[in-house]
mmCIF file of C-alpha atoms and ligand atoms in Angstrom:
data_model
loop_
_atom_site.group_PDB
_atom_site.id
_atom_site.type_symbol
_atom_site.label_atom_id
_atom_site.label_comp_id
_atom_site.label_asym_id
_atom_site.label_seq_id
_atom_site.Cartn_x
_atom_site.Cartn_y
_atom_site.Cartn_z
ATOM 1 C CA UNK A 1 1.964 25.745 -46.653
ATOM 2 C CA UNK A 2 -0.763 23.226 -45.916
ATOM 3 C CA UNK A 3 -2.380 20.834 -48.815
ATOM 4 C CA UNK A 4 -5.348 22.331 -49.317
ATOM 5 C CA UNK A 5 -8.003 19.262 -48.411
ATOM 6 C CA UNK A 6 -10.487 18.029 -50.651
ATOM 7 C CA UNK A 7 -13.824 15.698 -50.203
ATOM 8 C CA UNK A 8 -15.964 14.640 -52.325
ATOM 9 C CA UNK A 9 -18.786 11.631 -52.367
ATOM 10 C CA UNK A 10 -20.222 9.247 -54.577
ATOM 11 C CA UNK A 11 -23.364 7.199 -54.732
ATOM 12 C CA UNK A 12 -23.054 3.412 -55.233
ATOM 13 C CA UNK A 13 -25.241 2.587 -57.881
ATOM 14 C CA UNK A 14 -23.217 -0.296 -59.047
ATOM 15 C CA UNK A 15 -20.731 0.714 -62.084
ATOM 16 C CA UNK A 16 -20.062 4.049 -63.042
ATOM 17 C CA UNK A 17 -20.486 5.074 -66.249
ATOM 18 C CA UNK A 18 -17.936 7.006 -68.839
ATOM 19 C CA UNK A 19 -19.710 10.238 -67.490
ATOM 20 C CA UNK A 20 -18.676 9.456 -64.515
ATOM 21 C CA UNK A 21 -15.257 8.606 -65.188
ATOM 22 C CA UNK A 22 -14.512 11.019 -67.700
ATOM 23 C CA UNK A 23 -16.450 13.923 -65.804
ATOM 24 C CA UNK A 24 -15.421 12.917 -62.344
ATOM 25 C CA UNK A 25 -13.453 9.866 -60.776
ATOM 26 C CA UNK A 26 -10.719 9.720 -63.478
ATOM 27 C CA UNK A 27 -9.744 13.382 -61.724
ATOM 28 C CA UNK A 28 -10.056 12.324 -58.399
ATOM 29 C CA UNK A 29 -6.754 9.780 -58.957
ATOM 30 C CA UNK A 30 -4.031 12.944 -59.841
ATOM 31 C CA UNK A 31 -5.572 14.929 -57.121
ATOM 32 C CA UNK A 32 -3.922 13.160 -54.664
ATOM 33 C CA UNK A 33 -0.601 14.431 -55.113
ATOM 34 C CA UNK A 34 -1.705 18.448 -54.868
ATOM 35 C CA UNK A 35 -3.880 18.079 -52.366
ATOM 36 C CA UNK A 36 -5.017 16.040 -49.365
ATOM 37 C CA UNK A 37 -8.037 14.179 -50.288
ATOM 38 C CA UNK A 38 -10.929 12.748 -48.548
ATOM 39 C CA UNK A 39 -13.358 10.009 -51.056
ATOM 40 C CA UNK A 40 -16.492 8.385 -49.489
ATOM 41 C CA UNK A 41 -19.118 6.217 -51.143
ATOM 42 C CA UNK A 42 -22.367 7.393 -50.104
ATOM 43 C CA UNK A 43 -24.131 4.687 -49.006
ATOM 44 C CA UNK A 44 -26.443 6.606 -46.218
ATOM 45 C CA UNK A 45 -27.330 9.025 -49.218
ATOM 46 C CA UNK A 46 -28.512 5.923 -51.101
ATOM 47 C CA UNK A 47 -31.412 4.963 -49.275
ATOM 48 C CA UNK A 48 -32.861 7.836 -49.997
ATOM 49 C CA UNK A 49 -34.401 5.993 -52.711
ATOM 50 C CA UNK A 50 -36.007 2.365 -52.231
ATOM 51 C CA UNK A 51 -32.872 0.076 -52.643
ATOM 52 C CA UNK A 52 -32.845 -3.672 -52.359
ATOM 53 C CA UNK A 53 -30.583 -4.530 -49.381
ATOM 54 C CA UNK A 54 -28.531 -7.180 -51.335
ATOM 55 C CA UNK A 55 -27.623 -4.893 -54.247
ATOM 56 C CA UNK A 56 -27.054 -1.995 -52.031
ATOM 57 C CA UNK A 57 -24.437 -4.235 -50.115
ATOM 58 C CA UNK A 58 -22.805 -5.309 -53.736
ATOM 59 C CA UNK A 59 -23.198 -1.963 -55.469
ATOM 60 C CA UNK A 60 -20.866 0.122 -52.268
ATOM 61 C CA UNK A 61 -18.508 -2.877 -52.651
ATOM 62 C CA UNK A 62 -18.283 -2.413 -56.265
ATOM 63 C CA UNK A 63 -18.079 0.941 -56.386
ATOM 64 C CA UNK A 64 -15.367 1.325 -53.468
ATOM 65 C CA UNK A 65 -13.332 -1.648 -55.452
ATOM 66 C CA UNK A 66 -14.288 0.710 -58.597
ATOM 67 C CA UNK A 67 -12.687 3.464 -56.582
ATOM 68 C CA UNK A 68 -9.728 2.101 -56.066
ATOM 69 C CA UNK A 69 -9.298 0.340 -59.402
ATOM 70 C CA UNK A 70 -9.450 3.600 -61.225
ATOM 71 C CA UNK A 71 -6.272 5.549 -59.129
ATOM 72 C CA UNK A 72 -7.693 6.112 -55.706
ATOM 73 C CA UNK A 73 -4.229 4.862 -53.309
ATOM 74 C CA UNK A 74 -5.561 4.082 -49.928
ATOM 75 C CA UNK A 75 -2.189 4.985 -48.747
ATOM 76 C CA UNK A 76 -2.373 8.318 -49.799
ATOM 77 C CA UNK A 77 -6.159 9.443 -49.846
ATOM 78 C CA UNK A 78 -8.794 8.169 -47.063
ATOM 79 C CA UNK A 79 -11.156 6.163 -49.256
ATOM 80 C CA UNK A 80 -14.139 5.244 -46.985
ATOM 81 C CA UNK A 81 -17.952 4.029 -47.002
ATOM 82 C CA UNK A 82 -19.877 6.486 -45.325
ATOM 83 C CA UNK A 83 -22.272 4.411 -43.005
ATOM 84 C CA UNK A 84 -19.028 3.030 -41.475
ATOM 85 C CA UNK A 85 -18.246 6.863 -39.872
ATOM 86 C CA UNK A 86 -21.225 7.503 -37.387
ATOM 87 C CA UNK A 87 -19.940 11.525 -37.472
ATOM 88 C CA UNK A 88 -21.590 11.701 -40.714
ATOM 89 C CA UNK A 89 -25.185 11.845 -39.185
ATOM 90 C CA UNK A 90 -24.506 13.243 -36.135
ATOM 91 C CA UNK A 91 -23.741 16.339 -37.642
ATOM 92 C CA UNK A 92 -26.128 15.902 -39.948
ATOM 93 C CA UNK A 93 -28.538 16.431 -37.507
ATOM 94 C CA UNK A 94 -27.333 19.383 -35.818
ATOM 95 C CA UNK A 95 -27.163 21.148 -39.642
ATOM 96 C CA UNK A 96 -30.516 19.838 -39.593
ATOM 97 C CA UNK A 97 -31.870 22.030 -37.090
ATOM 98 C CA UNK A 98 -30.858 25.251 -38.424
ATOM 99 C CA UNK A 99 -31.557 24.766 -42.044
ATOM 100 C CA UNK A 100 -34.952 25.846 -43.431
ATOM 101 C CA UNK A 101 -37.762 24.161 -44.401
ATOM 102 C CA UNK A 102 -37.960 26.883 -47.021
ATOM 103 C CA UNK A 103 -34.143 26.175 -48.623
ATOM 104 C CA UNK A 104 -34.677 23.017 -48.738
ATOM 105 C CA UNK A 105 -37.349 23.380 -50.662
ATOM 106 C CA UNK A 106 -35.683 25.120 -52.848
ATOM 107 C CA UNK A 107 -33.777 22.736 -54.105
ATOM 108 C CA UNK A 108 -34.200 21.610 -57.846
ATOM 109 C CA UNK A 109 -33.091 17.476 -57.041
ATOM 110 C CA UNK A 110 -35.509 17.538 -54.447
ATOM 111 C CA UNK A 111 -38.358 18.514 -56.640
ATOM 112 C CA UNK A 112 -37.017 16.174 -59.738
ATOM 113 C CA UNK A 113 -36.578 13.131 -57.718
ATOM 114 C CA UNK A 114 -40.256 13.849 -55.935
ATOM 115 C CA UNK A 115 -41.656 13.478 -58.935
ATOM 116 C CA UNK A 116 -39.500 10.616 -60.046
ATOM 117 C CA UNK A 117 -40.222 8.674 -56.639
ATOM 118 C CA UNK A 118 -43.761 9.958 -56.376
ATOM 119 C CA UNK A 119 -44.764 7.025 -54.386
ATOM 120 C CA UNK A 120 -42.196 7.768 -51.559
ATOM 121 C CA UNK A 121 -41.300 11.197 -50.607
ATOM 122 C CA UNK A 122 -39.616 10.888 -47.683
ATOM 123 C CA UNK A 123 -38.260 13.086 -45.708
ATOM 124 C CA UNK A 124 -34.377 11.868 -46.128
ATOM 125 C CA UNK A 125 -35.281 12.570 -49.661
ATOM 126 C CA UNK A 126 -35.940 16.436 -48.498
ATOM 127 C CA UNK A 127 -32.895 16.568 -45.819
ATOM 128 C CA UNK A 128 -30.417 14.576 -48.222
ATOM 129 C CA UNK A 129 -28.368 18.000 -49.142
ATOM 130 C CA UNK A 130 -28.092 18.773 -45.273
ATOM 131 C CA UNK A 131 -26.311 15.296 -45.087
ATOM 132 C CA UNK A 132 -24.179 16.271 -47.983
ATOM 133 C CA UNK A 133 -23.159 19.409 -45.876
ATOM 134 C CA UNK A 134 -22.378 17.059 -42.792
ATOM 135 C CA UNK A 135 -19.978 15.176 -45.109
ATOM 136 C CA UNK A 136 -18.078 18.314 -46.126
ATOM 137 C CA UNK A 137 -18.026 20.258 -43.041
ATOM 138 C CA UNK A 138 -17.467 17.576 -40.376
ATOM 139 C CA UNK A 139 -13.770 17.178 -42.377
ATOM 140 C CA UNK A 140 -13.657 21.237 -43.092
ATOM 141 C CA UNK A 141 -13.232 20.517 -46.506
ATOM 142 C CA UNK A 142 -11.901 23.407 -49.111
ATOM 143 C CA UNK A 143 -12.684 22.050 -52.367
ATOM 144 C CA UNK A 144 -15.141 19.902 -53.690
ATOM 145 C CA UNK A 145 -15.368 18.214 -57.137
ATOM 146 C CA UNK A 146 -19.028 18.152 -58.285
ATOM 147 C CA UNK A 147 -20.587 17.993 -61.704
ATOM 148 C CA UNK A 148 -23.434 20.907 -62.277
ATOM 149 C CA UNK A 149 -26.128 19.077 -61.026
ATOM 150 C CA UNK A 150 -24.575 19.201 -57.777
ATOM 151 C CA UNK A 151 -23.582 22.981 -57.591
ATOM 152 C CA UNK A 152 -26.909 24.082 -55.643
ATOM 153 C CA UNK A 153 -26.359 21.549 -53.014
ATOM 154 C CA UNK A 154 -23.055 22.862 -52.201
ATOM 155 C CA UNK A 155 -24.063 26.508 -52.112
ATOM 156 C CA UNK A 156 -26.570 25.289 -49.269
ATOM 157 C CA UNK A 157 -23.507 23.341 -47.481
ATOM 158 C CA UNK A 158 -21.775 26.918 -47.702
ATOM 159 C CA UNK A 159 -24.716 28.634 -46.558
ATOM 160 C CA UNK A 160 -25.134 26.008 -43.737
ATOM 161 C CA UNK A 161 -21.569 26.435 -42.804
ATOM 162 C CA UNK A 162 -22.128 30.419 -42.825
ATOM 163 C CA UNK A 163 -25.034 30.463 -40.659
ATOM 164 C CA UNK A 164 -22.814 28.100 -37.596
ATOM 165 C CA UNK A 165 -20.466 30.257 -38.131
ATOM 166 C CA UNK A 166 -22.318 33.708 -37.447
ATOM 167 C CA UNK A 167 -24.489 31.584 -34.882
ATOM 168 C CA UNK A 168 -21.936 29.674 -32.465
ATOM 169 C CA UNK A 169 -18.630 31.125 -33.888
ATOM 170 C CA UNK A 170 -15.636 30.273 -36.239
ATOM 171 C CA UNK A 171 -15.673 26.558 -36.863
ATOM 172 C CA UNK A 172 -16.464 25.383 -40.174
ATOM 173 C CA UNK A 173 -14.307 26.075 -43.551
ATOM 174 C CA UNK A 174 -16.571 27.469 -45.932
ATOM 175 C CA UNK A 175 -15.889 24.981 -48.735
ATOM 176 C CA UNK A 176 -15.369 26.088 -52.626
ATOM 177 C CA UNK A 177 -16.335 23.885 -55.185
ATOM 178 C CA UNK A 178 -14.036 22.571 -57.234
ATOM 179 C CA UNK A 179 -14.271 23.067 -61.043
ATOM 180 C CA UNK A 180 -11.529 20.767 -62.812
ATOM 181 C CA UNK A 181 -9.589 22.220 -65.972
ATOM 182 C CA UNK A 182 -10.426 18.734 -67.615
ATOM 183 C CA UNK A 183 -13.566 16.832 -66.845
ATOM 184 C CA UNK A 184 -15.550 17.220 -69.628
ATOM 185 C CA UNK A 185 -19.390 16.129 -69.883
ATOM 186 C CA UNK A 186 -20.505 13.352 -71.429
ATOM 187 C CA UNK A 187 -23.356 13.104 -73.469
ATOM 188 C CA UNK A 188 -25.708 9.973 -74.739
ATOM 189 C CA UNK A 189 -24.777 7.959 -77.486
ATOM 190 C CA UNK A 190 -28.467 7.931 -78.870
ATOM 191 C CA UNK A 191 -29.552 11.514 -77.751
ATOM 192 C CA UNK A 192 -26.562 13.316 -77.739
ATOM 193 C CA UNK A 193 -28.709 16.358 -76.142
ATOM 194 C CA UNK A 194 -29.086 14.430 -72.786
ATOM 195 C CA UNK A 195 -26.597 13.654 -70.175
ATOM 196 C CA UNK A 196 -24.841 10.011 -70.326
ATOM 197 C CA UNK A 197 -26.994 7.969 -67.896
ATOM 198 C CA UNK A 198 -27.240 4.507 -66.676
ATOM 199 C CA UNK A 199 -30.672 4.729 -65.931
ATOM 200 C CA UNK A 200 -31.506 5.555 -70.031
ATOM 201 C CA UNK A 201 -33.969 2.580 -71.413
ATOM 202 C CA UNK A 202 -31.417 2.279 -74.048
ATOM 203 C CA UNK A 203 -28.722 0.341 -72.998
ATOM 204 C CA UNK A 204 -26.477 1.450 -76.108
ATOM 205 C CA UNK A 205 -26.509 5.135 -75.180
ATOM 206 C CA UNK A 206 -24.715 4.195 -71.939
ATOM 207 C CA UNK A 207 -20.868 2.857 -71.383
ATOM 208 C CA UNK A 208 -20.319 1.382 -68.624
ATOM 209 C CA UNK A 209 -16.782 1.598 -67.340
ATOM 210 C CA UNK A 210 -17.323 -2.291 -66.937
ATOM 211 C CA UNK A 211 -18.259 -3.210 -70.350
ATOM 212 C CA UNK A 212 -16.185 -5.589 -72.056
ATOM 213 C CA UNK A 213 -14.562 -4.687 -75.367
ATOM 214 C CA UNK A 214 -16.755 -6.068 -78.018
ATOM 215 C CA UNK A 215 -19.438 -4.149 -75.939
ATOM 216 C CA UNK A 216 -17.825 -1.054 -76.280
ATOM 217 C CA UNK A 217 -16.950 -1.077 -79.423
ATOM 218 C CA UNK A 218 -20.361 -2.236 -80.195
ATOM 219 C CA UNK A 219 -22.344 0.845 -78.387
ATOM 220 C CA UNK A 220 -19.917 3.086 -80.477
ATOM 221 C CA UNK A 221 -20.431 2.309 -83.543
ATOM 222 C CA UNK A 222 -24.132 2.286 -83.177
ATOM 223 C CA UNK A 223 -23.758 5.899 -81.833
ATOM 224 C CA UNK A 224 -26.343 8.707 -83.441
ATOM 225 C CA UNK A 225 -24.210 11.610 -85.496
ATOM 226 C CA UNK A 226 -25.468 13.379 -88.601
ATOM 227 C CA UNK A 227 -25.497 13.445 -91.869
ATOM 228 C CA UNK A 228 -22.671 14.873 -93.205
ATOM 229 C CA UNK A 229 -19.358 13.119 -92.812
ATOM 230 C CA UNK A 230 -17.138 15.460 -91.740
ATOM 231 C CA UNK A 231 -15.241 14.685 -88.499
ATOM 232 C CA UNK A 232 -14.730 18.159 -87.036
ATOM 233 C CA UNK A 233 -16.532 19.906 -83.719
ATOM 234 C CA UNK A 234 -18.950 22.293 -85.001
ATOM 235 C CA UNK A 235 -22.709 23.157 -83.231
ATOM 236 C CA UNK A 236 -25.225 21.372 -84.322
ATOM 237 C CA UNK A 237 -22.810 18.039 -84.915
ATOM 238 C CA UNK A 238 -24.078 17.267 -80.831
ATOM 239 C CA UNK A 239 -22.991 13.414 -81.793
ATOM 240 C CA UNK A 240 -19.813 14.001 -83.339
ATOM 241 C CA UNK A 241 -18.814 16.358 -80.952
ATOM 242 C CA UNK A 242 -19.510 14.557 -78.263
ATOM 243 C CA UNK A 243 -17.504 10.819 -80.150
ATOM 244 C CA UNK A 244 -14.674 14.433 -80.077
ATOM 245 C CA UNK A 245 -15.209 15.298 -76.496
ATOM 246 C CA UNK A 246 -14.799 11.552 -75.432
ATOM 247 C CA UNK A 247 -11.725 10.643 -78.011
ATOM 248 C CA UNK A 248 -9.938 14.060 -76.879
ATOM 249 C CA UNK A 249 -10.345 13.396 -73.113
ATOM 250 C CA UNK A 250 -8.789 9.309 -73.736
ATOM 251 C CA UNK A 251 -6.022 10.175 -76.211
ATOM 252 C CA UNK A 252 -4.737 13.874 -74.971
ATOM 253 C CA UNK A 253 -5.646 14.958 -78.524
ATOM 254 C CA UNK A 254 -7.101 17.888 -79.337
ATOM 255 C CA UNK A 255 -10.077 18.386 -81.979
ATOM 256 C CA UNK A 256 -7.700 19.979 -84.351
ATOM 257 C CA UNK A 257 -5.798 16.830 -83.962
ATOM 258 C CA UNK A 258 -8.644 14.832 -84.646
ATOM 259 C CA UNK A 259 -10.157 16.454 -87.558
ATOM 260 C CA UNK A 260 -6.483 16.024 -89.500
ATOM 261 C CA UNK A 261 -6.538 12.283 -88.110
ATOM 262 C CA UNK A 262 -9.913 11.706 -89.883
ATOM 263 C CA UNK A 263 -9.606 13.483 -92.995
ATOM 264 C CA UNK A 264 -10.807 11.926 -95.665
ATOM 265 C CA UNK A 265 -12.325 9.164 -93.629
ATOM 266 C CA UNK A 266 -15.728 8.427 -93.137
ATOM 267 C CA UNK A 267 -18.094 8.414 -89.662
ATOM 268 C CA UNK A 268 -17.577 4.724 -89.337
ATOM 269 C CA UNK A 269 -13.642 4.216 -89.306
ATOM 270 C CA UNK A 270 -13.779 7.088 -86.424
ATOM 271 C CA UNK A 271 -16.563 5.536 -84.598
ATOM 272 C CA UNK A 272 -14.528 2.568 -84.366
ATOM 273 C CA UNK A 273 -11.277 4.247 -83.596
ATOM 274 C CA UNK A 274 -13.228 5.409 -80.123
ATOM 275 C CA UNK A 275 -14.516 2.568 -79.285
ATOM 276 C CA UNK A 276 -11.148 0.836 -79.431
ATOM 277 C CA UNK A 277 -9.263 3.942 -78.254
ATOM 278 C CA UNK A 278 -11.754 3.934 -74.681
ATOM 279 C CA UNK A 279 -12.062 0.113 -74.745
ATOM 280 C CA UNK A 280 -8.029 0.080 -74.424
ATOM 281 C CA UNK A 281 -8.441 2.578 -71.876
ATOM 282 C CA UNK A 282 -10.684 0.668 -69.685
ATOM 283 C CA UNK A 283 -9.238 -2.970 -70.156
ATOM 284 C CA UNK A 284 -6.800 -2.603 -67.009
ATOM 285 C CA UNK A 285 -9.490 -1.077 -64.885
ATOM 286 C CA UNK A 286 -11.567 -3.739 -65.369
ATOM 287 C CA UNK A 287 -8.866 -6.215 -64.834
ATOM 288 C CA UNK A 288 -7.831 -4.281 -61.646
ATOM 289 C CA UNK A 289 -11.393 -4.273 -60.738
ATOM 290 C CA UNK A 290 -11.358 -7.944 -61.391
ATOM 291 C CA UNK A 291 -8.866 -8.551 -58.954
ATOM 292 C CA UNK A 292 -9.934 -6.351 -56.262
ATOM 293 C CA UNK A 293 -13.339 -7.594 -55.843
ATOM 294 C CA UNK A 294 -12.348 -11.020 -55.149
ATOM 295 C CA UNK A 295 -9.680 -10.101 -52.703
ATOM 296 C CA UNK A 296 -12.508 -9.315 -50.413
ATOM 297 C CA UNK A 297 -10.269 -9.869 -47.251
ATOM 298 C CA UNK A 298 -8.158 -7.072 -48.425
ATOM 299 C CA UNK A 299 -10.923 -4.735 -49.283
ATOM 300 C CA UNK A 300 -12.132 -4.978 -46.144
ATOM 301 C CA UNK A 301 -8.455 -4.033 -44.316
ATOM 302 C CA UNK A 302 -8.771 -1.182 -46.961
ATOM 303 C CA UNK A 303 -12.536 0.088 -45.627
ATOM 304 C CA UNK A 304 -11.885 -0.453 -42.138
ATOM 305 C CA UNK A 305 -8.656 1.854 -42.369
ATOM 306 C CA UNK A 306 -10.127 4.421 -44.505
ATOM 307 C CA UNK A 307 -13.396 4.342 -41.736
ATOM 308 C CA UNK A 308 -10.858 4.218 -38.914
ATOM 309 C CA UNK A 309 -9.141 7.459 -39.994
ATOM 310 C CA UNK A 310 -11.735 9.163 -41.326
ATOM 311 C CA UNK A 311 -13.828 8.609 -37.756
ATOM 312 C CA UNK A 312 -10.719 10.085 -35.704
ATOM 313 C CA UNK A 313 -10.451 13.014 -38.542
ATOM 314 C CA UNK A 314 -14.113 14.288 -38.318
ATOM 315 C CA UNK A 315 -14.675 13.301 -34.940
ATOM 316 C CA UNK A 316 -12.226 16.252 -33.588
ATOM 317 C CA UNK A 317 -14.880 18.352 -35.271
ATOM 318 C CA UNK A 318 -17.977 17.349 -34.592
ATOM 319 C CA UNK A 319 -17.162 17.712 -31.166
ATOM 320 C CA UNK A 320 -16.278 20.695 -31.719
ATOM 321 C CA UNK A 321 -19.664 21.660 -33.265
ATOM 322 C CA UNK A 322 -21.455 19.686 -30.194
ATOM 323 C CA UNK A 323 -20.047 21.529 -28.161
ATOM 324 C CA UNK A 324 -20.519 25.180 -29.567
ATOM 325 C CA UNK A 325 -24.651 24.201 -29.788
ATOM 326 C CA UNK A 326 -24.685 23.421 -25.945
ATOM 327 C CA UNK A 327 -24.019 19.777 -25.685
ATOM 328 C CA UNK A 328 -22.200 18.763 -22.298
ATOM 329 C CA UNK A 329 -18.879 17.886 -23.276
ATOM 330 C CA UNK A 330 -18.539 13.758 -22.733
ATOM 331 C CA UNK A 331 -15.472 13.532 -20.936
HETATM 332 N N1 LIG B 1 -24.826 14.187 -53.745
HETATM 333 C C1 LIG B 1 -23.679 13.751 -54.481
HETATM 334 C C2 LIG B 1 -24.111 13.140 -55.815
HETATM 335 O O1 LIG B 1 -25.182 12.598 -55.919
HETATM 336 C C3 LIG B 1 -22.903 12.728 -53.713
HETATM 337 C C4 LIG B 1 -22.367 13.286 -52.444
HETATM 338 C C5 LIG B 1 -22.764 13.017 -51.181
HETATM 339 C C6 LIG B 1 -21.315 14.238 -52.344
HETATM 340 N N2 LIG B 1 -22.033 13.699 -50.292
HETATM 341 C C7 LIG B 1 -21.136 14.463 -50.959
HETATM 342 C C8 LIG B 1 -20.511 14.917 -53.282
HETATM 343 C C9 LIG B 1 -20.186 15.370 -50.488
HETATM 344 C C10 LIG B 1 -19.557 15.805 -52.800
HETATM 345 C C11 LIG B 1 -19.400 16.040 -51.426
HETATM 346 O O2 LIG B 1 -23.353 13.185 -56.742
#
């Protein structure tokens, strides 16, 4: 039988952080032997938000060098930057046009990042999950990897791909999202009740999957737990639990493991087993990174391919779609 395809998109907002990794893009590296998978940095998505051109430029660099760094093979997956595939908003507008103003509405980012961006509600802001759906369907995508926060957006893109369906006949794959078996969520290392985020104002509740080793190890050991001092996951230990979450996910152990590995031994010696346990973890990332970002001539022959194939991939169905809504066929 066919390898099931997968596609899934991130934004380039320079590094990611160990959320990311942990929850997401560490995954996306040993899914490329089960399935045939589709990556794409999301670069029209980005400007959805005010960006400055010159970071926007570095950050889809980064984050495609990022890509690759952490297990993406551009041999065996189509790793691509999405502005490079001009299928992407093609289709985006003809799922534009049958999407409602009411759904879209609907949507809980859309009303977040309105307030958030107060000063510029645009209306890519509104139609951003209608691109999302382009990006799935124009590849007829079965799975795709998102976190929670992204779980609404692709119920639309299956409603979306419903509605063509019933409307102009079989063409799109109604896509399922994919829920890894590992993948855990990250928390804050201040506020271990909110989600790990680069944007935080306190730069120590954040790792960056860039962050050298002292910094690492520094951000972990100033990380909030409680004040008992027993290493073990239990509610109400958020902190702890979370230092658990992250040290289980690096190491393979699991929290039985870790409470025998730590008994006896206080908050501190465990803090700084993390820190050195992740920072280990990260070093040849960052050196892979490193090297990738300055071989920019080879990046390039990477993003080119990757937009190459991905163009003649979707382009057999958009086509497709242009043609069921009426369009005259171009030759
Ligand atoms: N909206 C996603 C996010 O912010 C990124 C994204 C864009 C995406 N297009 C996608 C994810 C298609 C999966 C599939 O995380």
């Amino acid at each position: 039988m066919d390898k099931k395809l997968i596609f899934s998109g991130i934004q380039p907002t320079g590094t990611f952080t160990l959320g990311n990794y942990i929850g997401a893009v560490r995954n996306w590296g040993p899914l490329q032997d089960e399935y045939n998978c589709i990556y794409c940095v999301v670069d029209l998505h980005a400007i959805t938000v005010k960006q400055e051109p010159a970071k926007l430029r570095k950050n889809t660099l980064d984050a495609y060098a990022l890509l690759m760094a952490c297990g993406i093979d551009t041999e065996k997956s189509i790793l691509f930057i999405q502005s490079h595939v001009k299928t992407h908003a093609e289709l985006n507008w003809v799922l534009g046009c049958s999407t409602q103003f009411g759904e879209l509405s609907r949507m809980t980012q859309f009303k977040d990042k309105s307030k958030r961006h107060a000063d510029d509600v645009n209306s890519g802001l509104f139609t951003y999950p209608v691109l999302m759906a382009a990006d799935i369907l124009a590849y007829n995508a079965d799975l795709v990897p998102v976190g929670v926060d992204q779980k609404q957006h692709l119920e639309l893109a299956r409603n979306i791909a419903q509605r063509f369906n019933q409307r102009y006949g079989e063409l799109f794959t109604v896509p399922e999202p994919y829920i890894a078996e590992i993948g855990a969520k990250v928390m804050s290392l201040q506020d271990p009740t909110k989600k790990m985020s680069k944007s935080d104002d306190n730069p120590n509740a954040c790792i960056l999957i860039l962050d050298d080793k002292d910094t690492v190890i520094r951000k972990f050991k100033r990380a909030v737990t409680d004040s008992e001092a027993e290493v073990c996951y239990r509610e109400g230990k958020d902190g702890i639990n979370n230092l658990m979450t992250i040290y289980s996910s690096v190491t393979g152990k699991s929290f039985d493991e870790i409470t025998s590995e730590f008994a006896g031994k206080g908050y501190g010696d465990f803090k700084l087993a993390v820190g050195e346990t992740v920072a280990d973890h990260l070093a040849p990332i960052r050196s892979e990174f490193d090297r990738l970002i300055q071989d920019k001539a080879y990046l390039k022959k990477c993003y080119t391919e990757g937009a190459e194939k991905a163009q003649r991939y979707s382009q057999r169905i958009v086509s497709k779609a242009y043609h069921k809504v009426g369009f005259v066929d171009k030759a």
